[in-house]
Short mmCIF file of C-alpha atoms in Angstrom, two decimals:
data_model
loop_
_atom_site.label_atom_id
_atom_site.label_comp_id
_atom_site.label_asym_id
_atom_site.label_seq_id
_atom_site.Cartn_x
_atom_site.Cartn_y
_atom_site.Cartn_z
CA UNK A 178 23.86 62.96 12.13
CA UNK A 179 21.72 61.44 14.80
CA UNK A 180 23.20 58.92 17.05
CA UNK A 181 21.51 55.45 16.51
CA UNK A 182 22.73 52.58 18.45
CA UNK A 183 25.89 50.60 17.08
CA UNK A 184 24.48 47.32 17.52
CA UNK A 185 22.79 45.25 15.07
CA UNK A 186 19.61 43.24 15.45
CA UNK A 187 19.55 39.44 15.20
CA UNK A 188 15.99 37.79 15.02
CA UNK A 189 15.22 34.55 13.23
CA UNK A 190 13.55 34.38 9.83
CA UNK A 191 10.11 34.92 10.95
CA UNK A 192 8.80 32.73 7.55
CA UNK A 193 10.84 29.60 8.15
CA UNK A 194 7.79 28.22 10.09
CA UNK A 195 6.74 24.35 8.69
CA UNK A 196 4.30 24.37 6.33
CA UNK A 197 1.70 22.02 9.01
CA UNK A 198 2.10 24.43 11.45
CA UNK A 199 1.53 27.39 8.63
CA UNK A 200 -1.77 25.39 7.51
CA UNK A 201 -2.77 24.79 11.08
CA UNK A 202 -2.70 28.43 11.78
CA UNK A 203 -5.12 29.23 8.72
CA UNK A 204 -7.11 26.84 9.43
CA UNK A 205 -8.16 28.08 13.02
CA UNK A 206 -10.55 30.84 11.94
CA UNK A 207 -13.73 30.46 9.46
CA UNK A 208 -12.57 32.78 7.02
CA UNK A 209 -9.03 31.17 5.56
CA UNK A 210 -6.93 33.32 3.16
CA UNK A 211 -3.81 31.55 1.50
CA UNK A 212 -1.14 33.42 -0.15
CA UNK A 213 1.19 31.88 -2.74
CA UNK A 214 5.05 33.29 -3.66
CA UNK A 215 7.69 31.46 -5.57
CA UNK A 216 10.41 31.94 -2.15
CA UNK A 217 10.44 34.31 0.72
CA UNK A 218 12.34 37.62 0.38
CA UNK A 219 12.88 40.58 1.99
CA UNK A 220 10.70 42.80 -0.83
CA UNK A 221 7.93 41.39 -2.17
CA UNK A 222 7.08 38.73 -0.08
CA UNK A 223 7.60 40.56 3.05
CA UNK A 224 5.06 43.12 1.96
CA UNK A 225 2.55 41.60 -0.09
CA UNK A 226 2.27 38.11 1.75
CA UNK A 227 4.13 38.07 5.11
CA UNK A 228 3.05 41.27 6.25
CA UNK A 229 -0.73 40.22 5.22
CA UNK A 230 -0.77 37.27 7.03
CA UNK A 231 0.65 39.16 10.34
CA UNK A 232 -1.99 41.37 10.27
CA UNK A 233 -5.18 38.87 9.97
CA UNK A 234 -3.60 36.49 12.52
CA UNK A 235 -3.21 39.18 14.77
CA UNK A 236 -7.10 40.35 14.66
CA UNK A 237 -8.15 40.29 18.21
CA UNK A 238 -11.67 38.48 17.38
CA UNK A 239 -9.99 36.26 15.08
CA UNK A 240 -12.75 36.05 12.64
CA UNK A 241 -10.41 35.72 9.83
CA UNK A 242 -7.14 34.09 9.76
CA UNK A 243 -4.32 33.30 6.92
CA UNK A 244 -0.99 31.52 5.72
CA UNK A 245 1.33 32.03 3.25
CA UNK A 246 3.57 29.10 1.15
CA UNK A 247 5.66 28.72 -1.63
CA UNK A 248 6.93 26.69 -4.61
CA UNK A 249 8.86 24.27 -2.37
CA UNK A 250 5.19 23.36 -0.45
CA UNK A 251 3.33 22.80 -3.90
CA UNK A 252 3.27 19.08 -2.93
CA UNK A 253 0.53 19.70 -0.49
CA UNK A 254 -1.61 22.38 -2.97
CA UNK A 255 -4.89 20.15 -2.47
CA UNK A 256 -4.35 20.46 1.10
CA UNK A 257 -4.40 24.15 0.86
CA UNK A 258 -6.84 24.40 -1.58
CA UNK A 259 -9.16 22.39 0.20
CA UNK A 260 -8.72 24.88 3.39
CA UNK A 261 -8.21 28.11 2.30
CA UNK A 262 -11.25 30.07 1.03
CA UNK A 263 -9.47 32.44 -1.12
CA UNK A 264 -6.51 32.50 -2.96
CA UNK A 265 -4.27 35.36 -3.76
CA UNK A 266 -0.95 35.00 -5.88
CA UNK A 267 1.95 37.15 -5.23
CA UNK A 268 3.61 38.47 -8.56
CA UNK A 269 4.69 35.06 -9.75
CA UNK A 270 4.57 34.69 -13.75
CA UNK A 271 2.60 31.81 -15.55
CA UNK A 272 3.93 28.28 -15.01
CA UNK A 273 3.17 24.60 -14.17
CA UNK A 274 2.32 25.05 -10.87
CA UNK A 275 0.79 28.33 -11.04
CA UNK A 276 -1.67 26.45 -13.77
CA UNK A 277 -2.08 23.75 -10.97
CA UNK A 278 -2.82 26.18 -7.98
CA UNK A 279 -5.15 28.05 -9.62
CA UNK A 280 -6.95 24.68 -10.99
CA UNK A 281 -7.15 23.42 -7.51
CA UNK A 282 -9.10 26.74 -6.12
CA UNK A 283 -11.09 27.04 -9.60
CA UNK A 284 -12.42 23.39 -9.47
CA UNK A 285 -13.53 24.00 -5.80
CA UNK A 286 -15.11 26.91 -6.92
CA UNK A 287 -12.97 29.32 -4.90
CA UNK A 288 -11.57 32.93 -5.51
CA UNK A 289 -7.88 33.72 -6.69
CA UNK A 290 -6.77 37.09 -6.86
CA UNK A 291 -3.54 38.38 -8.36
CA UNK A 292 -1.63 40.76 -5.93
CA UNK A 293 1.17 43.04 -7.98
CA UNK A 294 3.25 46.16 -6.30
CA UNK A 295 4.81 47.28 -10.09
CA UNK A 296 3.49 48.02 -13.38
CA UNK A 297 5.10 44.55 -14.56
CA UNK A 298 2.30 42.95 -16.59
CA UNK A 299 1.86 44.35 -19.65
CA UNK A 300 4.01 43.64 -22.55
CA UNK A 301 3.04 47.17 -23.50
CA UNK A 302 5.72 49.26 -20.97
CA UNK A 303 8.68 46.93 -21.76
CA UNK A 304 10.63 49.59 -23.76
CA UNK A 305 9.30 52.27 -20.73
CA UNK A 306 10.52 49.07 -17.84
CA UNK A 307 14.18 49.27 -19.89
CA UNK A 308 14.40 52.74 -20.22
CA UNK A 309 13.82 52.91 -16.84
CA UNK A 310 16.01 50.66 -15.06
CA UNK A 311 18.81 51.89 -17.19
CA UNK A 312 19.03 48.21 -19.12
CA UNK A 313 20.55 47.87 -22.27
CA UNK A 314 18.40 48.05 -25.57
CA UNK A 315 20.68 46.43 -27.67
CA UNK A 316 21.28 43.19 -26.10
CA UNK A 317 18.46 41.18 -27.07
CA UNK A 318 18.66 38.98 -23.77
CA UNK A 319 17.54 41.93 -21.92
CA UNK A 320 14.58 41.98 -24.88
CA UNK A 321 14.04 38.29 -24.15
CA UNK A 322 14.35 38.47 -20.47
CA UNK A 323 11.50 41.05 -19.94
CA UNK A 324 9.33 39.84 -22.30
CA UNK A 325 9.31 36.42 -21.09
CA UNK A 326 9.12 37.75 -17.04
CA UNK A 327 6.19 40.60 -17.75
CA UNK A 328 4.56 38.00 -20.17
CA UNK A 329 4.06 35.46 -17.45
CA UNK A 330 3.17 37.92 -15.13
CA UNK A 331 -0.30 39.00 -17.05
CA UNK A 332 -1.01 35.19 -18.09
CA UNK A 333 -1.29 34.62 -14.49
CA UNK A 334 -3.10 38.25 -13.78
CA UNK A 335 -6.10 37.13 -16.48
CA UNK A 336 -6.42 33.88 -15.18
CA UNK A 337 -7.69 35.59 -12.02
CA UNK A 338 -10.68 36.90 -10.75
CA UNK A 339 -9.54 40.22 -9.85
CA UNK A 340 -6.19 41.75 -8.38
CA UNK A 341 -4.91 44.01 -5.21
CA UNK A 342 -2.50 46.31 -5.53
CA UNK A 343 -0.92 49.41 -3.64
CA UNK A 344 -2.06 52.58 -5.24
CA UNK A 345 -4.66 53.88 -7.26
CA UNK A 346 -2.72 54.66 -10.15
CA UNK A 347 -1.45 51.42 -10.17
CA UNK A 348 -4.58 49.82 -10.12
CA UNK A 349 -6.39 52.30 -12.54
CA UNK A 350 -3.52 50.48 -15.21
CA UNK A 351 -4.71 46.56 -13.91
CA UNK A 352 -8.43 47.78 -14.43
CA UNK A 353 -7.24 49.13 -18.39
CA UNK A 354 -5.54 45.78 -18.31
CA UNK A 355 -7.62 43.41 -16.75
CA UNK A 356 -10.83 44.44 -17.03
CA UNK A 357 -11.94 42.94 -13.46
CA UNK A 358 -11.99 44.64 -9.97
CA UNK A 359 -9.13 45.82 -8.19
CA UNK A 360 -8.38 46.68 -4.42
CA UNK A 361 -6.08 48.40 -2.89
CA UNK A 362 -3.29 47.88 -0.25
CA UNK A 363 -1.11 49.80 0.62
CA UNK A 364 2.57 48.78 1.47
CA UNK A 365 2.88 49.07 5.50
CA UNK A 366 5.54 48.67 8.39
CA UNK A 367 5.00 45.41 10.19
CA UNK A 368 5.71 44.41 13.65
CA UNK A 369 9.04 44.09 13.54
CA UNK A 370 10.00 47.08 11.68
CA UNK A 371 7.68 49.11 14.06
CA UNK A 372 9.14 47.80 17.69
CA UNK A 373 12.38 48.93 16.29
CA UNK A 374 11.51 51.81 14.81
CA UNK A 375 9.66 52.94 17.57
CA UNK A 376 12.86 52.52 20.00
CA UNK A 377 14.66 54.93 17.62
CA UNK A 378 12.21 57.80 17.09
CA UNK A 379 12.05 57.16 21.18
CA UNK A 380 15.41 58.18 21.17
CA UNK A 381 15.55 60.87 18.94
CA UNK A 382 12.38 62.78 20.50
CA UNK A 383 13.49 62.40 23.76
CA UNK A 384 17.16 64.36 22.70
CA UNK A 385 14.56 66.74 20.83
CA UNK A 386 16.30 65.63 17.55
CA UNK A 387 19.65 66.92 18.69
CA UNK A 388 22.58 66.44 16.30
CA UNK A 389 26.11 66.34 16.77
CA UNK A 390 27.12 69.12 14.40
CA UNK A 391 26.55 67.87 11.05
CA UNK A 392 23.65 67.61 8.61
CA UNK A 393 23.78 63.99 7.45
CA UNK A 394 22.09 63.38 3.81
CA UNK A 395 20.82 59.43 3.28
CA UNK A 396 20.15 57.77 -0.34
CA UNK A 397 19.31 54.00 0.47
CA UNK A 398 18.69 51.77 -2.43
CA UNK A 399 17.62 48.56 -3.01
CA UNK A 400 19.17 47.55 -6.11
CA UNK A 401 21.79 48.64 -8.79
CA UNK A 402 18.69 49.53 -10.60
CA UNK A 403 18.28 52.83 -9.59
CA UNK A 404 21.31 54.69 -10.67
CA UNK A 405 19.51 56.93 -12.90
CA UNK A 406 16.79 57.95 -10.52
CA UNK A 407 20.09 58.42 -7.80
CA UNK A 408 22.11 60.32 -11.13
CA UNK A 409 19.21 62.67 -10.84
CA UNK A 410 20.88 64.37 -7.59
CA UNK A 411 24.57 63.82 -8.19
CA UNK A 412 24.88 67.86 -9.36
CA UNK A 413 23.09 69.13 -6.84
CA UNK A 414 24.55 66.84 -4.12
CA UNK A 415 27.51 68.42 -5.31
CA UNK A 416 26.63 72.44 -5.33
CA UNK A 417 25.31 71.19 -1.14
CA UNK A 418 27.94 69.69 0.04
CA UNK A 419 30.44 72.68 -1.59
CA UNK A 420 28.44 75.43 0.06
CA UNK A 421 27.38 73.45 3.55
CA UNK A 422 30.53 72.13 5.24
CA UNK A 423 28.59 70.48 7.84
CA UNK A 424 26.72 68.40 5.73
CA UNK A 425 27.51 64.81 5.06
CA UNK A 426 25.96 61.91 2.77
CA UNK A 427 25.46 58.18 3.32
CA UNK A 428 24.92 55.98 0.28
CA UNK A 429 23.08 52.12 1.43
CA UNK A 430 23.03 49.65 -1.08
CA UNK A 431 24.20 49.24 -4.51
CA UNK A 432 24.66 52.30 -6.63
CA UNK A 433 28.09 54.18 -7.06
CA UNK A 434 28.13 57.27 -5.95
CA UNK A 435 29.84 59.19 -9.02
CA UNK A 436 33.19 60.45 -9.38
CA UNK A 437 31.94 64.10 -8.71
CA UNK A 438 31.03 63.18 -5.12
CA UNK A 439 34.61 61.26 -4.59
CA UNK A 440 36.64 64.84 -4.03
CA UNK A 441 34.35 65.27 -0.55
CA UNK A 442 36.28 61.81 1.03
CA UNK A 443 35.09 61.53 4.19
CA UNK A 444 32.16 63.87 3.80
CA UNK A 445 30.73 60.42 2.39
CA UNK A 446 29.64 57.13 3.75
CA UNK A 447 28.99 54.02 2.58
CA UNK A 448 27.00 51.13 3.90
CA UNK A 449 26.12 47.74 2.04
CA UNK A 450 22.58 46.41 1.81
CA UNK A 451 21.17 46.06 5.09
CA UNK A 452 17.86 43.17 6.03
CA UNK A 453 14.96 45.33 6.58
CA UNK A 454 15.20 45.21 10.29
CA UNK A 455 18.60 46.82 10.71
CA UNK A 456 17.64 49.46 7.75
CA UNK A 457 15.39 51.59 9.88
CA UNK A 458 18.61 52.43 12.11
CA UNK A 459 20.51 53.52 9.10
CA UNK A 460 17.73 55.65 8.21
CA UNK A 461 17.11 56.90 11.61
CA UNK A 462 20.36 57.99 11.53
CA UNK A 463 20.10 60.87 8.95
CA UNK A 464 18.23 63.59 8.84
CA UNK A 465 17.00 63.52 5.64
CA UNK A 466 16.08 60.76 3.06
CA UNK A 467 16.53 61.36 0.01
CA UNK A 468 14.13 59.78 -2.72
CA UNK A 469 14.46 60.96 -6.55
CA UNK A 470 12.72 59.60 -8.90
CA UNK A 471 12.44 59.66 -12.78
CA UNK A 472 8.97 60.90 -13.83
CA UNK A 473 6.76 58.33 -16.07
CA UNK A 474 4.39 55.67 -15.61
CA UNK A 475 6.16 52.84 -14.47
CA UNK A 476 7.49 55.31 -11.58
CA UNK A 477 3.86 56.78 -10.94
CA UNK A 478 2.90 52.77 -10.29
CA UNK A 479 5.54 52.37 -7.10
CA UNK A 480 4.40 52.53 -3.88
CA UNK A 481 5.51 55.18 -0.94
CA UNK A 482 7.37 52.97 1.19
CA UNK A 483 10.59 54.78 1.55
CA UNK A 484 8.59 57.43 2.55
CA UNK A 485 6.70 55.65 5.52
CA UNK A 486 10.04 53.67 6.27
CA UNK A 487 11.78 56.76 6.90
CA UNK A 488 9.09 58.86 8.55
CA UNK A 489 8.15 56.18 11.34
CA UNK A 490 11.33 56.61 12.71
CA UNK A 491 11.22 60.38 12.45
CA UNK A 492 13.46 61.23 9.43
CA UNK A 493 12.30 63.88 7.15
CA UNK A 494 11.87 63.15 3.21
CA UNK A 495 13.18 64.66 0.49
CA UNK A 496 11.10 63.73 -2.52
CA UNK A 497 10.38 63.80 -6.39
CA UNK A 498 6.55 64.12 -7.56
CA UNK A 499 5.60 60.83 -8.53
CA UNK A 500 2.05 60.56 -7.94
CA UNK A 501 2.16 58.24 -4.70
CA UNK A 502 4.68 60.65 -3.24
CA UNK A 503 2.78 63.57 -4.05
CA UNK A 504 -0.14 62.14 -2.20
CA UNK A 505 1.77 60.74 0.51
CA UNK A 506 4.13 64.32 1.46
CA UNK A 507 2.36 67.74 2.10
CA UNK A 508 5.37 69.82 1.10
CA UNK A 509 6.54 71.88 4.14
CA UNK A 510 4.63 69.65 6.38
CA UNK A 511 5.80 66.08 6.47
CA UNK A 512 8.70 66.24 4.24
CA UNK A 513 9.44 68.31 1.08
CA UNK A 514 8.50 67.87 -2.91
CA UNK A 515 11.46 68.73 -5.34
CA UNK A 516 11.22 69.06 -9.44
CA UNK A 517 14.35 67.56 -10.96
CA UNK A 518 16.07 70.91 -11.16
CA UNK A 519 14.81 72.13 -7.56
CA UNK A 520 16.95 69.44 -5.61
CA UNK A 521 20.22 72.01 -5.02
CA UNK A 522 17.73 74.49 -4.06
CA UNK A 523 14.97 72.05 -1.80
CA UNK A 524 18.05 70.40 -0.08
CA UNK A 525 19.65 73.51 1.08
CA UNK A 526 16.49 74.98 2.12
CA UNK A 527 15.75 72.04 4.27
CA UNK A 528 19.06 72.46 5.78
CA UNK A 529 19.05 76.65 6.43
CA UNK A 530 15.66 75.70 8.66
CA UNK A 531 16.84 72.63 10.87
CA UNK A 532 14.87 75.01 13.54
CA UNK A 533 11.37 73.45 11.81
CA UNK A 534 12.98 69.86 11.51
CA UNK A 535 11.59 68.74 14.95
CA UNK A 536 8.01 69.59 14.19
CA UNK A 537 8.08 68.26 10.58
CA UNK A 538 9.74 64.88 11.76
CA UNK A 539 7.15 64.76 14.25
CA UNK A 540 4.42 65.44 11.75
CA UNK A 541 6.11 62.85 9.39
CA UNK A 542 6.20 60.37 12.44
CA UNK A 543 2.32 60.65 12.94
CA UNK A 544 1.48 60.31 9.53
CA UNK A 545 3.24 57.15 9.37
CA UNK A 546 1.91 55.90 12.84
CA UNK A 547 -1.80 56.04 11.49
CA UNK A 548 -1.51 55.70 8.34
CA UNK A 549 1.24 52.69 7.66
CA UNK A 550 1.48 50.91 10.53
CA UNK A 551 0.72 46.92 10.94
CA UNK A 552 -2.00 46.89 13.58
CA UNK A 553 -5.17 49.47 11.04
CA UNK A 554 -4.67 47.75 8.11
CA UNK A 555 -7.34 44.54 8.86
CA UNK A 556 -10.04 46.42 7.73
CA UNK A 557 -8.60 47.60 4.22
CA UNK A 558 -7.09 43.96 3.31
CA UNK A 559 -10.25 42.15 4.23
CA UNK A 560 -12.27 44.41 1.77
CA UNK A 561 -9.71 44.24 -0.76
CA UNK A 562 -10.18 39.71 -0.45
CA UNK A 563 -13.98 40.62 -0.94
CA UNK A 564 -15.56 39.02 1.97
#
């Protein structure tokens, strides 16, 4: 396992600025974009709104400029309305005051796009979104729950004039959908996450990678929701960590790491959810990331950012072929591919040829630098707002 630094990183909430000082900053440049979310978070918001409005405030010629607000600031919509030039809505389903922003924009004649990072509004994929996320199909509050959230979700997508989203395949299933155009963003890292991360792939390419003995495995998750795309490894995490006595596993978040894995004690780690910030040293500290996934639509439609998160700070993937994946890793190269009943085989692989780790963290590291990070994505998200 690499050595990252023990210490944590405190920074303040970088959206807690006051809503005058949020419109004052759109306001400065001709072109205004406003984006709307129900309440800042560390997922969607972050990537879909925050990290947006970063990246057109930092343009050097600041030709364009943008703000982002919420729910709690709807009591100034006119205000925004009036300023902004286009609109774009965050994954927030159909209500009151969606019906009212989107009135305030429409009767000033304005654009409002819809920007969504999951296959999440069509009523169609509910029994695929259960299946999925492991939910059960007898309880019909789970029925009621995800009709009623997915539901909402396309109201407010046709009410738009077109969406963004961050993949093709996603947005090939808003076009079936929608019927209107779609652009593309891709998730990236934003400031923040790349100062950071840029202090610990520092660190680990000036030790050239060096390890202190072990092989450290990392599955971070984000929610409980992913125990059967994490259930997909527990075998072959198994047959590894019998045959490799220097390799070791860290679990982040929520899932339970399965009474199979319990006999290795010590062998395994386990670290609670961590802000986004302080997540890039947990991954930093592995050598590999592990990212299974089950294979279906609604899986095709996320987004690559575990791979990107993990190889800007020079950690090599481990990952199943959904189709962003596939795009994103060139097997060998960047990070590996692995079928569902390859993972015993891929992980072990990976770990009899540590002496190729260096150059395929390194290649995963530059792929990430030009692709993902904050400061080349201006030109992408001011195409995808159609000026």
């Amino acid at each position: 396992m690499f050595q990252a630094s023990a210490r944590s990183v405190e920074y303040s909430d970088p959206w807690s600025i006051p809503l005058t000082e949020r419109l004052k900053i759109m306001g400065r440049s001709e072109r205004k974009v406003a984006y709307y979310y129900e309440a800042p978070n560390n997922s969607t918001f972050r990537y879909r709104a925050y990290n947006m409005t970063q990246v057109l405030n930092s343009a050097p010629d600041r030709d364009i400029s943008a703000g982002y607000f919420f729910a709690s600031d709807m009591y100034r919509v006119n205000e925004v309305a009036d300023l902004a030039d286009v609109l774009v809505i965050c994954r927030s389903g159909y209500n009151s005051d969606v019906n009212r922003l989107i009135g305030a924009f429409r009767v000033r004649k304005k654009r409002v796009l819809f920007d969504v990072d999951d296959l999440v509004f069509d009523t169609d994929h509910i029994h695929l979104i259960i299946n999925t996320l492991n939910q059960d199909f007898k309880n019909s509050e789970i029925w009621d729950y995800w009709f009623a959230y997915v539901g909402r979700m396309g109201q407010t997508m046709r009410m738009c004039d077109g969406a963004i989203t961050t993949n093709q395949f996603l947005a090939a299933r808003i076009a079936e959908y929608a019927g209107f155009p779609v652009g593309v963003v891709p998730n990236f890292i934003n400031r923040e996450q790349l100062n950071i991360s840029n202090e610990i792939y520092s660190n680990k390419k000036s030790s050239n990678f060096s390890r202190n003995g072990k092989v450290s495995l990392g599955y971070f998750s984000g929610s409980p929701s992913h125990q059967l795309d994490y259930e997909i490894l527990v075998s072959a995490l198994e047959d590894v960590l019998i045959n490799n006595p220097s390799v070791d596993l860290t679990v982040v978040g929520y899932i339970d790491v399965g009474s199979e894995l319990k006999k290795f004690g010590q062998r395994i780690t386990y670290k609670p959810f961590h802000d986004y910030v302080n997540l890039q040293r947990l991954i930093g500290s592995v050598e590999f990331n592990l990212m299974p996934l089950q294979r279906n639509m609604f899986t095709n439609c996320k987004s690559d950012l575990k791979y990107f998160e993990a190889a800007i700070v020079g950690t090599v993937s481990i990952a199943s072929p959904s189709e962003t994946y596939s795009e994103a890793i060139r097997d060998g190269s960047n990070g590996y591919i692995s079928y569902a009943h390859q993972w015993s085989s891929v992980i072990n692989n990976a770990v009899d040829n540590m002496d190729k780790y260096s150059l395929i963290a390194e290649n995963a590291r530059a792929d990430a630098f030009s692709k993902y990070a904050w400061f080349n994505q201006k030109d992408i998200i001011v195409e995808s707002l159609g000026f």
